[in-house]
Amino acid sequence: MPAIEQLVWGILLLPLISAAGITLFGLRRPRLAGVLSVGAAAGVAVLSLLVFTGTPFGEWWECSAEWLSVGELNVPVALRFDPLSLTMGLIVAWVSFVIHVYSLGYMRGDRGFGRYFAGLSLFLFSMLLIVLAGNLLVLFIGWELVGVSSYLLIGFWYQRPAAADASKKAFLLNRLGDFGFLVGLLLVWSKTGTVDISELECKLALDPGLLGSLATAAGLLIFCGVLGKSAQFPLHVWLPDAMEGPTPVSALIHAATMVAAGVYLLCRVFFLLALPGSAALELIAWVGAFTALLAAVIATQQDDIKRILAYSTLSQLGYMVMAVGASSVSQPPVAAMYHLSTHACFKALLFLGAGSVICAVHHEQNIWRMGALGKKMPVTFVTFLIAALALAGVPPLSGFFSKESILASVLESNVAARHALFAVAVAVAALTGFYMTRLVAVTFFGPERTQIAGQARESGMILTIPLLILAVPSAFAGFWGIDSAYASQFKGAAVEHAGVFGRIAAAFTHSPVATLWGLGAAIVGIVTGLAVYWNAATDRLPEKLGLVAGWARNRFYFDELYAALNEATHEFLSRLADGVDRWVISGIMVRGVHGSIELAGRLLRLTQTGNIQIHAVLLGAGIAILLLIVLRH
Amino acid sequence: MRVFVALVLQRPVSGSGTLKSKESAVNIGSSIEPVVFAVFAVLTLVAGFLVVANPISRNPVTSAMFLVLTILSVAGLFVLLGAFFLAAVQVLVYAGAVIVLFLFVVMVWGGDGVERGKLRKFAMVVGGASLAVFLTLLGGALTGAGQDTKVGLTEGGARSLGELLINRHLLAFELMALMLLAAVIGSVFLGRKDNK
Amino acid sequence: MTVGLNHYLAVSGLLFCIGLAGVLFRRNLLVVYMCIEMMLAAASLALVAFSRFRGDLDGQVLALLVISVAAAEVAVGLALIVAVCRRGLKPTADELAGMKL
């Protein structure tokens, strides 16, 4: 496919050129920056659609350019186009494009307009590099670039200390995870001699014991990178703070790029994680489940509209990671990718909707200072509602299908304690319904709690049109068979070719237990949420739950715990360094040398009495010794 | 003192001042030499010891007197060894000049004779040890070597020594002169009254 | 019995050691100087003895030099002692501690 091969480089180069161009020429020219960046995003969206349609269903191909050749290590810039990367790339490209357009409106008049779009383009480029990378090293480069661009964008309003801190926090925690990833990468390379994904898969398929006892370690080290990028426990604390960035950036980070990269990586190297004898998957499943539950509980007690969404993202990511962990060779992680894709759409929509709300109420983010916005902002309200219901898993919206498939895959998984996992998953589903209901009920219904909420107006076209665009996949993505596209990636997964109604029916017939539990949980969550928060003036939950609510409100004190840990470690290391400096370097080395010389000096000084007779004695003794030596030999 | 010098000079005078034949020296030595040697040797050592550690007096004047005796005995030994000129020089320079100088200084400045302060134990031990080392080395060297009595007996009068000095050892001679000059200048400088 | 080189050397060595002991153990500088003279005399005795039994006069020439050195040394040394006394110090070894650090 030569025509396509020419096109694919464009997918990568367009955003890169845009980023470079804006940085070089467009920092002071907002119009140029906007045109370049949005144009690049549009180009990428079109190209990715062309490549997607140009590739026959279920097939894969690669193209590469020579790049790095050191000794035995040969790393070309290889791009891999298989169902996984194609579908993911398509979603990334389109969601990013919509967010780019939305940003035009949201960021209008900002002093750093050009800088913002440069960062956005770089972000898009790095994410596409991750998605399309044909070997792990290139993927890692994209991975790091995502870290850099997220740093740039979260700290976009660097004048605000909170934003600067948040960007540093995100970057550092990501580095922490990336280090594990890099070590895992080196481990894999040293054991197998290749970082090329297809080659690696072939080698491991031929000899599953190639990694030997290190299979688990390699899997978990790579998972470390996912911990950081997808903000899984215990590195989850950066994601809510990343809300300090502009809202479209939050949408980008939370939906299609950055956090999605972690789950995508897990699926990318799934063959590695699922090696026989590797215990990585089970651990991954539990980390994901714990993160999902933790974040969902925290989300119920947050007041900042963006923070609620942030914790919901955390929770959903935990869901996906859990789904990957619950997968196996015979049951590949299709559900996780499916949920990732639908989640990308409705979470982007939620964030953009939140941005629209925030704009309307003059950058107020506390939901308890809003209220009754539903009538004043109909477009935002309807799209937001669709996305919220999709997230809660209400049929026939997209979230329902993907969540159902995750629940089913957990229930049917090989993990020993799959019923416990399933219980966690159901609980999270219920909590998701609850906090989304809380968010919608408090924000869009109830009384006008403040004056600014009363004066809110619907946002302009440039903000609402992206909302409408995203509402379409949020609502209907369940009918498009995204899961079959992913399923064709993995051997052993059943590829269904069903119609729209077939899919709805399949959701119930395939695994009715899981579906009914999930649906029931969502309904319970929504009903409870309505009961507690309908027309509520204040949050009544803390009175009823007491301590738990307080803990959830304070994010279970993880930040404080980490701060204390950090401080303790820092203190300990400082004391250690101080001790070493004081006792070893200054004490033993400097003062020891000085002291021993002084001691020797003092000892020698005893002989230097100045008394000439003592000198004469010593002279005599010296001659005696010399004579002894000379005459004896 | 003059008597003593005469006594010493009288012994080898039998061959008179100038060069003697080796035979005659051996002849004379064989009869009386050991006795004379013994007398002078004992005198030298006893007097020397009394210079250092006189049990009766610690007065430097006493020491100086015993030094004279030591020097004279050494001069006697010189005579026994055929170094007549040196014996004379020894007596003249030491007994005549040096001791007079010593006595002069003792009389004027340091005559109280009190040994002030105490020697430290450290100095005692180390000094004693080095002395012991010297003595054992000396004893070992002397008992280990064979007796050397007969090889090339020579005698040195003023003439032969003078010839040697202005021929073969001219440089050393000149240097010695220079050194004496320096000593003169130095002592004059040091002895000046305003040299504070 | 004949008197040989070793006899003279023994006397010389003993005299040297006596002189050394005086230098080491007496504190009156004048006595110390006398002892130094004794040591020099012992050295010249050894030189003369060597000369005698070796059969040439070089040793005696050397002894002559030693005597001149001794004379010069006494002159300078006594001048030093005089200078010390002029400063109001006693000419004992303990008083001269100016080399103390």
XYZ file of C-alpha atoms in Angstrom, chain C residues 36-71:
36
model
C 84.469 18.414 72.241
C 88.174 19.234 72.267
C 88.769 15.839 73.797
C 86.824 14.136 71.071
C 88.791 16.000 68.431
C 91.997 14.998 70.139
C 90.814 11.396 70.113
C 90.110 11.656 66.420
C 93.530 13.091 65.681
C 95.111 10.356 67.768
C 93.389 7.782 65.602
C 94.539 9.606 62.469
C 98.124 9.723 63.621
C 98.018 6.065 64.542
C 96.688 5.194 61.095
C 99.405 7.308 59.555
C 102.064 5.585 61.585
C 101.006 2.080 60.678
C 100.142 2.870 57.126
C 103.507 4.281 56.321
C 102.784 7.760 55.035
C 102.279 11.168 56.534
C 98.840 12.000 55.122
C 97.176 11.068 58.386
C 99.376 13.472 60.253
C 98.513 16.247 57.828
C 94.883 15.515 58.472
C 95.482 15.583 62.213
C 97.136 18.956 61.783
C 94.039 20.193 60.042
C 91.909 18.794 62.853
C 93.945 20.704 65.377
C 93.502 23.934 63.439
C 89.783 23.298 63.159
C 89.657 22.698 66.891
C 91.462 25.926 67.544
